[in-house]
Structure formats: C-alpha cells, structure tokens
Amino acid sequence: MKRALVTGVTGQDGSYLTESLLADGYAVHGLTRDPAGAKASALQGLPGVRPHVDRLTLHAADATDGAAVARLVAEVAPDQIYNLAAQSHIGESFKSPAGTVAANALAVANLLEAARALTDRQEVRFYQASSSELFGSPETAPQNERTPLSPQNPYASAKTCAFHLVRNYRDGYGLFACNGILFNHESPRRPPNYVTRKITLAAARIAAGLQDSVTLGWLGATRDWGFAKEYVEAMRLMLDAETPDDFVIATGVTHTIEDLLAAAFERVGLDWRAHVKTDPAFERPTEVKNLRGDPSKVERVLGWRAETTFEQLVGLMVDADVKRVAAERSAD
Ligand code: NDP
Ligand code: GDR
C-alpha cells in the first residue's frame, strides 16, 4: 500500500487531498499540531474519510520542530510528502511575521532535510504548496512559471524562501520535489476569515435575518478564484509525473471582489450594495492588487484544467452556507 504524508492535513486542501488519496487506496499519515482537536475530528467525520478512517493516521507534531519532523518522516517512510502546513492568512502574517516565517519557511527546510535523509533508504517525492502571492502585484498578466517573484508580505516572503529551497534540493540532491504555484482556491471548507467565505456566509446569514451587513477591507483586489477540490488533483498529478517540475495552477480568469459580492448576494435574492460596509481595520499594510494565472503549462504537460467556473464556485459556497445556517437555526 502506498503511503502519503500530508502536513496541514486538517486544512481546506488537506481535507480534500486526504479524501482523494484514501479513495485511491493510499495509507494517509497526517501531521497536525492537535490530533484531538475540533479540526481533526471534523476531518475524520467527512463522508470521504469516515469509511476509510482505518487508513488515516494522525500524528502530533509542529512542523517547525526539526527533530520531530525528522523522526516522523523516518518512521512513516512515505512514498509521497505533501507539505500543505502553513500560516496561510496574509493579514495575520503582518501581525505574526516570525511565526509565519517559521511555519512557511523553516518548516520546509525541516521537511526537505528529512526527505533527503529518507532517500538513502527509498525514493520519496515532495510537493510544496507555493502560491501566486510569490508574484506580488506583477506588471504582466497572466502570470506563468517565468514571471519574476516579488513578494509583498511576510507570508509571501517566507513562501518565496521555501520555493527556492525546493529548487535547491531538486537541483542539488536530485530530490523529486515540485512547487505547485497555486492561485486562490476556495470551497465551503474555507474558513470565514478569507474573503470568499466571509462573503458567502454573510449572504446566507443576512438572507436568514441573522445579521444586516458584512464589514470588509479593501475592495479593489482582483483574484483568479478556483475550486479547491480540483486543485488537489493537480498536486497529485505533479507527484505522479515522470519528472519533477514547478507548475502554475489557476483558472486563467480573474474577478473583482465586487463580482464576488454580486454573485453571492444575487444567489440569495439580495443587492450587496445595501449590506456591505468597509473598515480599514481589515486592510493590510501592502495589498496584492491583481492576479491572473496562466495554466497552459499544467494543461499541456499534466492534462489538468480547472472545470468549475467562478459563478458555479460562488453558487456552491452560498448554497452550502444557506444549508449550514438553516441547520444551525433548527438545532437552536
Ligand atoms: P489552511 O490554513 O486551511 O491549512 C493549513 C494547515 O497548516 C492548518 O490546518 C494547520 O493545521 C497547519 N499548520 C499551521 N502551522 C503549522 C505548524 N507550525 N506545524 C504544523 N502544522 C501547521 O490552508 P489551505 O488548506 O487553504 O492551504 C494549504 C496550503 O496551500 C498552505 O500552505 C497555503 O499557504 C497554500 N496555498 C493556499 C492557497 C489557497 O487559496 N487556499 C493558494 C496558494 C497556496 P493544525 O492547526 O491542525 O496544525
Ligand atoms: P489572499 O486571500 O490574501 O488572496 O490569500 P483573502 O481571501 O484573505 O483576500 C483576498 C483579497 O480580499 C481582500 N479583502 C479581504 N480579505 C479578507 N480576508 N477579509 C476581508 O474582510 C477582506 N476585505 C477585502 C484582501 O485584502 C485581498 O486583497 C489567499 C490565502 O489562501 C493564501 O494562503 C494564498 O497563498 C493566496 O490566497 C493565493
């Protein structure tokens, strides 16, 4: 049975990736800081996890602890490592720069070293969750694998360090290591402190009469938003490929936050303009303005393409929140 080690297993992407790997017969070893916590039990209860839960083992470790990571990788001896663990919120990275650098860069060095040590015994393939944030606010569009990196916040600076570490290990030691440069991807499993889910949950709650408005930060950004469930398949294709490489994963289409507001509020029959306030408290010291990915390399080389459109994505997120709000109300 093939073994995969997934860090960040309790996160949005970790949950979809775990379901996908379990469905294909993998033994999944998940790294989390809190295997007894609410996020871990939510993961274990997912319809795509519950029937296979005997093949999911959760391990308690902080990825910033090099000794713990080395022990875990040696013990699990995985065929594949997916490094999804991160402090993944951009605004938070300004408030906690050292913690962000530790989780998003130091932890990657720990994992790469552990993977390299394992290659004395067996082959291991390594996936790193890189990000469109590495491009900053680029001067050219769309962004592809050759677009210059220009990180504009502590999150992106740490992820840029990790991106180069992955290349160092690939070039220097021949490690099968890939960077997936993923543009924003969302789902009903996205926490509500990211703008998509904040808006879809607010639309559902406002429609149910539970609140009147939602308060956002800077509305000038445009993003290339895709569906997370599809993006984890691109990660798997990278590790199943013949040669290791870096790939942009995106839809190729960009939208404004106003498009997002319009789509979400229309879904519940409301006009967003009557319900949105702004507060500079939600703004960041620097803002990444416009991002649009060019997914032509991944389509050509790995045959992956985003299928869910922006309108479908917003629709499925709003519908999930409408159901969730109704279930919470009937439980009260
Ligand atoms: P989440 O924030 O949902 O999940 C990340 C997980 O990392 C958390 O659940 C947390 O788990 C774990 N984690 C955080 N710090 C540590 C640490 N020090 N040691 C061990 N585990 C830690 O992120 P997503 O699922 O949205 O994203 C997955 C990865 O992809 C992240 O690296 C993110 O930066 C990157 N990415 C995401 C994009 C997106 O649009 N979603 C786009 C591009 C890149 P726990 O609390 O259980 O330990
Ligand atoms: P992002 O996602 O910063 O792109 O990082 P987020 O949803 O947080 O912000 C998108 C844009 O919306 C603006 N915005 C707000 N954002 C939040 N969170 N809350 C608000 O109230 C709000 N109002 C406006 C933001 O300023 C920004 O311009 C995500 C994360 O998943 C990263 O880990 C990942 O690397 C990138 O996507 C690609």
Tab-separated table of C-alpha atoms and ligand atoms in Angstrom:
chain	number	residue	atom	x	y	z
A	1	MET	CA	0.000	0.000	0.000
A	2	LYS	CA	1.398	3.410	-0.967
A	3	ARG	CA	1.943	5.836	1.899
A	4	ALA	CA	1.484	9.615	1.764
A	5	LEU	CA	2.442	12.065	4.494
A	6	VAL	CA	0.233	15.166	4.392
A	7	THR	CA	1.154	18.162	6.540
A	8	GLY	CA	-1.629	20.690	7.091
A	9	VAL	CA	-3.997	17.719	6.872
A	10	THR	CA	-6.756	19.470	8.848
A	11	GLY	CA	-6.831	22.473	6.497
A	12	GLN	CA	-9.053	23.073	3.473
A	13	ASP	CA	-6.666	21.467	0.971
A	14	GLY	CA	-5.507	18.781	3.388
A	15	SER	CA	-9.072	17.527	3.750
A	16	TYR	CA	-9.744	17.260	0.002
A	17	LEU	CA	-6.334	15.710	-0.647
A	18	THR	CA	-6.876	13.138	2.114
A	19	GLU	CA	-10.241	12.144	0.609
A	20	SER	CA	-8.660	11.804	-2.824
A	21	LEU	CA	-5.702	9.697	-1.595
A	22	LEU	CA	-7.903	7.458	0.567
A	23	ALA	CA	-10.258	6.852	-2.371
A	24	ASP	CA	-7.258	5.591	-4.350
A	25	GLY	CA	-6.185	3.141	-1.646
A	26	TYR	CA	-3.350	5.126	-0.039
A	27	ALA	CA	-2.449	4.965	3.628
A	28	VAL	CA	-2.534	8.620	4.664
A	29	HIS	CA	-0.409	9.922	7.530
A	30	GLY	CA	-1.455	13.403	8.558
A	31	LEU	CA	0.629	15.865	10.534
A	32	THR	CA	-1.303	18.246	12.771
A	33	ARG	CA	-0.449	20.155	15.911
A	34	ASP	CA	-3.655	18.950	17.549
A	35	PRO	CA	-4.870	15.450	16.606
A	36	ALA	CA	-7.521	15.587	19.365
A	37	GLY	CA	-8.879	18.977	18.307
A	38	ALA	CA	-12.064	20.049	16.510
A	39	LYS	CA	-10.401	20.342	13.080
A	40	ALA	CA	-9.038	16.797	13.326
A	41	SER	CA	-12.403	15.340	14.322
A	42	ALA	CA	-14.138	17.271	11.513
A	43	LEU	CA	-11.644	15.713	9.082
A	44	GLN	CA	-12.257	12.208	10.415
A	45	GLY	CA	-16.021	12.710	10.086
A	46	LEU	CA	-16.025	13.724	6.412
A	47	PRO	CA	-18.050	11.435	4.116
A	48	GLY	CA	-14.918	10.831	2.020
A	49	VAL	CA	-12.837	9.946	5.080
A	50	ARG	CA	-15.134	8.096	7.516
A	51	PRO	CA	-15.400	4.793	5.557
A	52	HIS	CA	-11.592	4.636	5.196
A	53	VAL	CA	-10.605	6.058	8.564
A	54	ASP	CA	-8.581	2.910	9.357
A	55	ARG	CA	-6.126	4.064	6.658
A	56	LEU	CA	-5.763	7.570	8.150
A	57	THR	CA	-3.231	8.042	10.961
A	58	LEU	CA	-2.851	11.443	12.581
A	59	HIS	CA	0.496	12.391	14.111
A	60	ALA	CA	1.012	15.238	16.572
A	61	ALA	CA	3.901	17.488	15.553
A	62	ASP	CA	4.752	21.091	14.927
A	63	ALA	CA	6.493	21.286	11.537
A	64	THR	CA	8.836	23.941	12.905
A	65	ASP	CA	10.355	21.276	15.224
A	66	GLY	CA	13.149	19.797	13.104
A	67	ALA	CA	13.814	16.787	15.358
A	68	ALA	CA	10.133	15.833	15.489
A	69	VAL	CA	9.812	16.137	11.696
A	70	ALA	CA	12.950	14.024	11.124
A	71	ARG	CA	11.643	11.292	13.465
A	72	LEU	CA	8.198	11.286	11.870
A	73	VAL	CA	9.426	11.105	8.273
A	74	ALA	CA	11.866	8.293	9.139
A	75	GLU	CA	9.127	6.359	10.976
A	76	VAL	CA	6.364	6.753	8.371
A	77	ALA	CA	8.754	6.302	5.413
A	78	PRO	CA	6.256	7.833	2.981
A	79	ASP	CA	6.352	7.439	-0.801
A	80	GLN	CA	4.981	10.972	-1.114
A	81	ILE	CA	5.106	14.050	1.108
A	82	TYR	CA	2.603	16.862	0.535
A	83	ASN	CA	3.658	19.912	2.516
A	84	LEU	CA	0.470	21.941	2.971
A	85	ALA	CA	1.141	23.173	6.525
A	86	ALA	CA	1.422	26.944	6.753
A	87	GLN	CA	0.289	30.073	8.491
A	88	SER	CA	-1.830	30.789	5.434
A	89	HIS	CA	-3.500	34.144	6.191
A	90	ILE	CA	-1.832	37.184	4.602
A	91	GLY	CA	-3.176	39.747	7.090
A	92	GLU	CA	-2.080	37.575	10.013
A	93	SER	CA	1.429	37.337	8.570
A	94	PHE	CA	1.926	41.069	9.244
A	95	LYS	CA	0.868	40.542	12.884
A	96	SER	CA	2.997	37.426	13.378
A	97	PRO	CA	5.963	37.635	10.990
A	98	ALA	CA	8.316	35.388	12.972
A	99	GLY	CA	5.720	32.660	13.439
A	100	THR	CA	4.842	32.901	9.761
A	101	VAL	CA	8.476	32.569	8.675
A	102	ALA	CA	8.890	29.570	10.984
A	103	ALA	CA	5.816	27.741	9.646
A	104	ASN	CA	6.184	28.734	5.990
A	105	ALA	CA	9.981	28.549	5.502
A	106	LEU	CA	11.843	26.909	8.420
A	107	ALA	CA	9.368	24.002	8.454
A	108	VAL	CA	10.001	23.456	4.739
A	109	ALA	CA	13.753	23.198	5.354
A	110	ASN	CA	12.995	20.658	8.117
A	111	LEU	CA	10.844	18.550	5.799
A	112	LEU	CA	13.241	18.700	2.864
A	113	GLU	CA	16.137	17.604	5.087
A	114	ALA	CA	14.041	14.718	6.431
A	115	ALA	CA	13.067	13.736	2.868
A	116	ARG	CA	16.686	13.852	1.742
A	117	ALA	CA	17.725	11.572	4.638
A	118	LEU	CA	14.986	9.119	3.634
A	119	THR	CA	16.341	8.892	0.074
A	120	ASP	CA	19.266	6.857	1.488
A	121	ARG	CA	16.689	4.082	2.045
A	122	GLN	CA	13.985	4.612	-0.603
A	123	GLU	CA	12.540	7.019	-3.155
A	124	VAL	CA	10.333	9.835	-1.843
A	125	ARG	CA	8.518	12.574	-3.749
A	126	PHE	CA	7.896	16.025	-2.282
A	127	TYR	CA	5.148	18.553	-3.042
A	128	GLN	CA	5.394	22.136	-1.776
A	129	ALA	CA	2.349	24.408	-1.502
A	130	SER	CA	3.673	27.506	-3.248
A	131	SER	CA	1.434	30.423	-4.054
A	132	SER	CA	0.538	33.139	-6.543
A	133	GLU	CA	1.423	35.502	-3.677
A	134	LEU	CA	5.061	34.988	-4.750
A	135	PHE	CA	4.355	37.273	-7.719
A	136	GLY	CA	3.252	40.223	-5.567
A	137	SER	CA	1.479	42.773	-7.740
A	138	PRO	CA	3.006	41.761	-11.087
A	139	GLU	CA	3.457	44.098	-14.027
A	140	THR	CA	2.460	41.492	-16.611
A	141	ALA	CA	-0.620	39.318	-16.944
A	142	PRO	CA	-1.312	36.483	-16.941
A	143	GLN	CA	1.391	35.148	-14.609
A	144	ASN	CA	3.224	31.962	-15.538
A	145	GLU	CA	6.208	29.912	-14.313
A	146	ARG	CA	8.644	32.534	-15.702
A	147	THR	CA	7.042	35.614	-14.102
A	148	PRO	CA	9.515	37.323	-11.700
A	149	LEU	CA	8.867	36.794	-7.993
A	150	SER	CA	8.206	39.920	-5.951
A	151	PRO	CA	6.697	39.002	-2.558
A	152	GLN	CA	4.914	41.843	-0.759
A	153	ASN	CA	4.143	40.487	2.692
A	154	PRO	CA	5.765	38.219	5.319
A	155	TYR	CA	3.640	35.267	4.164
A	156	ALA	CA	4.847	35.581	0.589
A	157	SER	CA	8.463	36.286	1.582
A	158	ALA	CA	8.580	33.082	3.623
A	159	LYS	CA	6.864	31.115	0.840
A	160	THR	CA	9.408	32.502	-1.630
A	161	CYS	CA	12.226	31.188	0.563
A	162	ALA	CA	10.501	27.782	0.605
A	163	PHE	CA	10.041	27.881	-3.173
A	164	HIS	CA	13.781	28.313	-3.663
A	165	LEU	CA	14.623	25.655	-1.053
A	166	VAL	CA	12.574	23.150	-3.060
A	167	ARG	CA	14.583	24.023	-6.167
A	168	ASN	CA	17.850	23.775	-4.199
A	169	TYR	CA	17.014	20.210	-3.148
A	170	ARG	CA	15.872	19.251	-6.646
A	171	ASP	CA	18.958	20.684	-8.326
A	172	GLY	CA	21.494	19.865	-5.617
A	173	TYR	CA	20.419	16.415	-4.453
A	174	GLY	CA	18.186	15.182	-7.269
A	175	LEU	CA	15.196	15.058	-4.895
A	176	PHE	CA	11.879	14.609	-6.723
A	177	ALA	CA	10.463	17.919	-5.462
A	178	CYS	CA	7.798	20.144	-7.052
A	179	ASN	CA	6.356	23.579	-6.396
A	180	GLY	CA	2.664	23.962	-7.147
A	181	ILE	CA	2.182	27.704	-7.633
A	182	LEU	CA	-1.488	27.741	-6.780
A	183	PHE	CA	-3.746	30.732	-7.285
A	184	ASN	CA	-6.612	31.286	-4.801
A	185	HIS	CA	-8.835	28.250	-4.442
A	186	GLU	CA	-11.911	28.120	-2.300
A	187	SER	CA	-14.685	25.834	-1.111
A	188	PRO	CA	-17.348	25.503	1.586
A	189	ARG	CA	-14.444	24.275	3.770
A	190	ARG	CA	-12.616	27.618	3.572
A	191	PRO	CA	-12.601	29.321	6.993
A	192	PRO	CA	-14.684	32.540	7.225
A	193	ASN	CA	-11.688	34.848	7.664
A	194	TYR	CA	-10.932	34.631	3.903
A	195	VAL	CA	-12.880	36.984	1.696
A	196	THR	CA	-14.852	34.416	-0.338
A	197	ARG	CA	-16.221	32.505	2.620
A	198	LYS	CA	-16.717	35.676	4.655
A	199	ILE	CA	-18.993	36.926	1.871
A	200	THR	CA	-20.881	33.675	1.180
A	201	LEU	CA	-21.553	33.100	4.896
A	202	ALA	CA	-22.661	36.716	5.343
A	203	ALA	CA	-25.030	36.466	2.350
A	204	ALA	CA	-26.595	33.332	3.859
A	205	ARG	CA	-26.918	34.884	7.326
A	206	ILE	CA	-28.308	38.185	6.022
A	207	ALA	CA	-30.876	36.300	3.915
A	208	ALA	CA	-31.879	34.379	7.065
A	209	GLY	CA	-32.297	37.642	9.011
A	210	LEU	CA	-29.429	36.854	11.393
A	211	GLN	CA	-27.372	39.957	10.537
A	212	ASP	CA	-27.806	43.125	8.468
A	213	SER	CA	-24.380	43.718	6.963
A	214	VAL	CA	-20.836	42.494	6.464
A	215	THR	CA	-17.712	44.616	7.022
A	216	LEU	CA	-14.829	44.146	4.605
A	217	GLY	CA	-11.430	45.721	3.968
A	218	TRP	CA	-10.021	46.844	0.617
A	219	LEU	CA	-12.395	46.102	-2.262
A	220	GLY	CA	-10.002	46.931	-5.121
A	221	ALA	CA	-8.392	43.486	-5.495
A	222	THR	CA	-8.937	41.064	-8.346
A	223	ARG	CA	-8.212	37.345	-7.931
A	224	ASP	CA	-8.198	34.158	-10.006
A	225	TRP	CA	-10.507	32.010	-7.858
A	226	GLY	CA	-10.900	28.257	-8.455
A	227	PHE	CA	-12.410	25.255	-6.647
A	228	ALA	CA	-10.087	23.626	-4.064
A	229	LYS	CA	-11.358	20.071	-4.691
A	230	GLU	CA	-9.986	20.234	-8.234
A	231	TYR	CA	-6.690	21.867	-7.243
A	232	VAL	CA	-5.599	18.968	-5.010
A	233	GLU	CA	-5.786	16.706	-8.095
A	234	ALA	CA	-3.154	18.911	-9.743
A	235	MET	CA	-0.886	18.348	-6.708
A	236	ARG	CA	-1.215	14.582	-7.143
A	237	LEU	CA	-0.528	14.766	-10.888
A	238	MET	CA	2.728	16.624	-10.164
A	239	LEU	CA	3.986	13.825	-7.903
A	240	ASP	CA	2.813	11.110	-10.314
A	241	ALA	CA	4.641	12.714	-13.271
A	242	GLU	CA	7.835	11.356	-14.820
A	243	THR	CA	9.963	14.339	-13.850
A	244	PRO	CA	9.723	16.911	-11.057
A	245	ASP	CA	8.838	20.457	-12.097
A	246	ASP	CA	7.041	23.631	-10.977
A	247	PHE	CA	3.544	24.463	-12.234
A	248	VAL	CA	1.110	27.376	-12.085
A	249	ILE	CA	-2.358	26.107	-11.129
A	250	ALA	CA	-5.150	28.566	-11.929
A	251	THR	CA	-8.342	29.058	-13.905
A	252	GLY	CA	-6.928	31.813	-16.134
A	253	VAL	CA	-9.920	34.054	-15.349
A	254	THR	CA	-9.918	36.898	-12.837
A	255	HIS	CA	-12.749	38.648	-10.979
A	256	THR	CA	-13.189	41.635	-8.691
A	257	ILE	CA	-14.420	41.435	-5.112
A	258	GLU	CA	-17.487	43.308	-6.354
A	259	ASP	CA	-18.142	40.435	-8.810
A	260	LEU	CA	-17.925	38.090	-5.838
A	261	LEU	CA	-20.327	40.190	-3.793
A	262	ALA	CA	-22.774	40.475	-6.696
A	263	ALA	CA	-22.752	36.714	-7.397
A	264	ALA	CA	-23.120	35.742	-3.727
A	265	PHE	CA	-25.899	38.175	-2.852
A	266	GLU	CA	-27.810	37.547	-6.105
A	267	ARG	CA	-27.852	33.854	-5.195
A	268	VAL	CA	-29.980	34.706	-2.145
A	269	GLY	CA	-32.003	37.410	-3.923
A	270	LEU	CA	-30.312	40.454	-2.340
A	271	ASP	CA	-28.451	43.545	-3.591
A	272	TRP	CA	-24.979	43.574	-1.994
A	273	ARG	CA	-24.797	47.378	-2.039
A	274	ALA	CA	-27.363	47.561	0.742
A	275	HIS	CA	-25.382	45.257	3.030
A	276	VAL	CA	-21.642	45.965	2.708
A	277	LYS	CA	-19.544	48.272	4.886
A	278	THR	CA	-15.813	48.778	4.845
A	279	ASP	CA	-13.351	49.261	7.690
A	280	PRO	CA	-9.615	49.991	7.277
A	281	ALA	CA	-9.013	47.546	10.162
A	282	PHE	CA	-9.354	44.753	7.574
A	283	GLU	CA	-6.825	46.332	5.208
A	284	ARG	CA	-3.179	45.226	5.014
A	285	PRO	CA	-0.078	47.458	5.084
A	286	THR	CA	0.527	46.423	1.463
A	287	GLU	CA	-2.105	44.972	-0.822
A	288	VAL	CA	-1.573	42.487	-3.648
A	289	LYS	CA	-3.736	44.019	-6.347
A	290	ASN	CA	-4.359	41.922	-9.433
A	291	LEU	CA	-3.599	38.245	-10.035
A	292	ARG	CA	-4.472	36.053	-13.015
A	293	GLY	CA	-2.717	32.772	-13.681
A	294	ASP	CA	-1.718	31.182	-16.966
A	295	PRO	CA	-2.431	27.457	-16.551
A	296	SER	CA	-1.259	26.483	-20.067
A	297	LYS	CA	1.822	24.532	-18.869
A	298	VAL	CA	-0.091	22.270	-16.486
A	299	GLU	CA	-2.742	21.672	-19.125
A	300	ARG	CA	-0.128	20.770	-21.744
A	301	VAL	CA	2.187	18.655	-19.563
A	302	LEU	CA	-0.130	17.079	-16.971
A	303	GLY	CA	-3.533	17.391	-18.683
A	304	TRP	CA	-5.081	19.292	-15.739
A	305	ARG	CA	-7.665	22.017	-16.249
A	306	ALA	CA	-10.000	23.864	-13.858
A	307	GLU	CA	-13.601	22.848	-14.553
A	308	THR	CA	-15.707	24.771	-12.021
A	309	THR	CA	-16.438	28.341	-13.124
A	310	PHE	CA	-16.393	31.344	-10.788
A	311	GLU	CA	-20.216	31.544	-10.865
A	312	GLN	CA	-20.533	27.825	-10.043
A	313	LEU	CA	-17.984	28.140	-7.228
A	314	VAL	CA	-19.759	31.070	-5.593
A	315	GLY	CA	-23.093	29.289	-6.065
A	316	LEU	CA	-21.958	26.086	-4.379
A	317	MET	CA	-20.378	28.014	-1.498
A	318	VAL	CA	-23.501	30.130	-0.902
A	319	ASP	CA	-25.750	27.049	-1.110
A	320	ALA	CA	-23.589	25.232	1.454
A	321	ASP	CA	-23.763	28.225	3.799
A	322	VAL	CA	-27.534	28.564	3.377
A	323	LYS	CA	-27.861	24.889	4.407
A	324	ARG	CA	-25.429	25.312	7.303
A	325	VAL	CA	-27.289	28.374	8.629
A	326	ALA	CA	-30.639	26.559	8.360
A	327	ALA	CA	-29.228	23.513	10.204
A	328	GLU	CA	-27.804	25.711	12.973
A	329	ARG	CA	-31.138	27.501	13.375
A	330	SER	CA	-33.129	24.295	13.606
A	331	ALA	CA	-30.675	22.988	16.224
A	332	ASP	CA	-31.237	26.084	18.408
B	1	NDP	P1	-5.172	26.117	5.818
B	1	NDP	O1	-4.783	27.321	6.580
B	1	NDP	O2	-6.622	25.749	5.720
B	1	NDP	O3	-4.409	24.841	6.414
B	1	NDP	C1	-3.079	24.900	6.808
B	1	NDP	C2	-2.858	23.949	7.972
B	1	NDP	O4	-1.485	24.056	8.371
B	1	NDP	C3	-3.667	24.248	9.217
B	1	NDP	O5	-4.856	23.479	9.210
B	1	NDP	C4	-2.736	23.881	10.386
B	1	NDP	O6	-3.164	22.658	10.961
B	1	NDP	C5	-1.389	23.604	9.705
B	1	NDP	N1	-0.268	24.286	10.356
B	1	NDP	C6	-0.087	25.629	10.516
B	1	NDP	N2	1.071	25.870	11.160
B	1	NDP	C7	1.631	24.650	11.406
B	1	NDP	C8	2.821	24.236	12.040
B	1	NDP	N3	3.674	25.107	12.589
B	1	NDP	N4	3.087	22.911	12.123
B	1	NDP	C9	2.224	22.015	11.626
B	1	NDP	N5	1.082	22.340	11.008
B	1	NDP	C10	0.787	23.654	10.908
B	1	NDP	O7	-4.564	26.266	4.354
B	1	NDP	P2	-5.137	25.780	2.938
B	1	NDP	O8	-5.609	24.389	3.048
B	1	NDP	O9	-6.027	26.827	2.376
B	1	NDP	O10	-3.809	25.827	2.054
B	1	NDP	C11	-2.898	24.732	2.055
B	1	NDP	C12	-1.512	25.255	1.705
B	1	NDP	O11	-1.538	25.843	0.409
B	1	NDP	C13	-0.960	26.324	2.636
B	1	NDP	O12	0.435	26.119	2.728
B	1	NDP	C14	-1.254	27.630	1.902
B	1	NDP	O13	-0.332	28.642	2.265
B	1	NDP	C15	-1.076	27.190	0.473
B	1	NDP	N6	-1.843	27.925	-0.512
B	1	NDP	C16	-3.196	28.033	-0.368
B	1	NDP	C17	-3.935	28.661	-1.343
B	1	NDP	C18	-5.420	28.798	-1.212
B	1	NDP	O14	-6.005	29.578	-1.975
B	1	NDP	N7	-6.078	28.067	-0.316
B	1	NDP	C19	-3.306	29.225	-2.551
B	1	NDP	C20	-1.874	29.017	-2.613
B	1	NDP	C21	-1.185	28.384	-1.624
B	1	NDP	P3	-3.211	22.358	12.557
B	1	NDP	O15	-3.786	23.591	13.204
B	1	NDP	O16	-4.100	21.151	12.618
B	1	NDP	O17	-1.794	22.061	12.953
B	2	GDR	P1	-5.482	36.167	-0.196
B	2	GDR	O1	-6.960	35.772	0.253
B	2	GDR	O2	-4.948	37.299	0.591
B	2	GDR	O3	-5.519	36.335	-1.687
B	2	GDR	O4	-4.651	34.853	0.210
B	2	GDR	P2	-8.054	36.576	1.117
B	2	GDR	O5	-9.346	35.897	0.829
B	2	GDR	O6	-7.639	36.708	2.530
B	2	GDR	O7	-8.030	38.046	0.456
B	2	GDR	C1	-8.340	38.262	-0.911
B	2	GDR	C2	-8.452	39.760	-1.155
B	2	GDR	O8	-9.624	40.251	-0.495
B	2	GDR	C3	-9.275	41.435	0.204
B	2	GDR	N1	-10.231	41.656	1.310
B	2	GDR	C4	-10.375	40.879	2.387
B	2	GDR	N2	-9.738	39.739	2.757
B	2	GDR	C5	-10.127	39.162	3.925
B	2	GDR	N3	-9.530	38.013	4.297
B	2	GDR	N4	-11.098	39.704	4.736
B	2	GDR	C6	-11.737	40.858	4.406
B	2	GDR	O9	-12.593	41.320	5.133
B	2	GDR	C7	-11.370	41.474	3.168
B	2	GDR	N5	-11.793	42.583	2.526
B	2	GDR	C8	-11.104	42.686	1.403
B	2	GDR	C9	-7.850	41.190	0.668
B	2	GDR	O10	-7.215	42.414	1.047
B	2	GDR	C10	-7.262	40.566	-0.595
B	2	GDR	O11	-6.904	41.569	-1.498
B	2	GDR	C11	-5.152	33.546	-0.065
B	2	GDR	C12	-4.576	32.596	1.008
B	2	GDR	O12	-5.201	31.342	0.861
B	2	GDR	C13	-3.079	32.414	0.821
B	2	GDR	O13	-2.616	31.381	1.706
B	2	GDR	C14	-2.795	32.019	-0.627
B	2	GDR	O14	-1.405	31.866	-0.836
B	2	GDR	C15	-3.359	33.058	-1.583
B	2	GDR	O15	-4.765	33.147	-1.363
B	2	GDR	C16	-3.133	32.675	-3.050
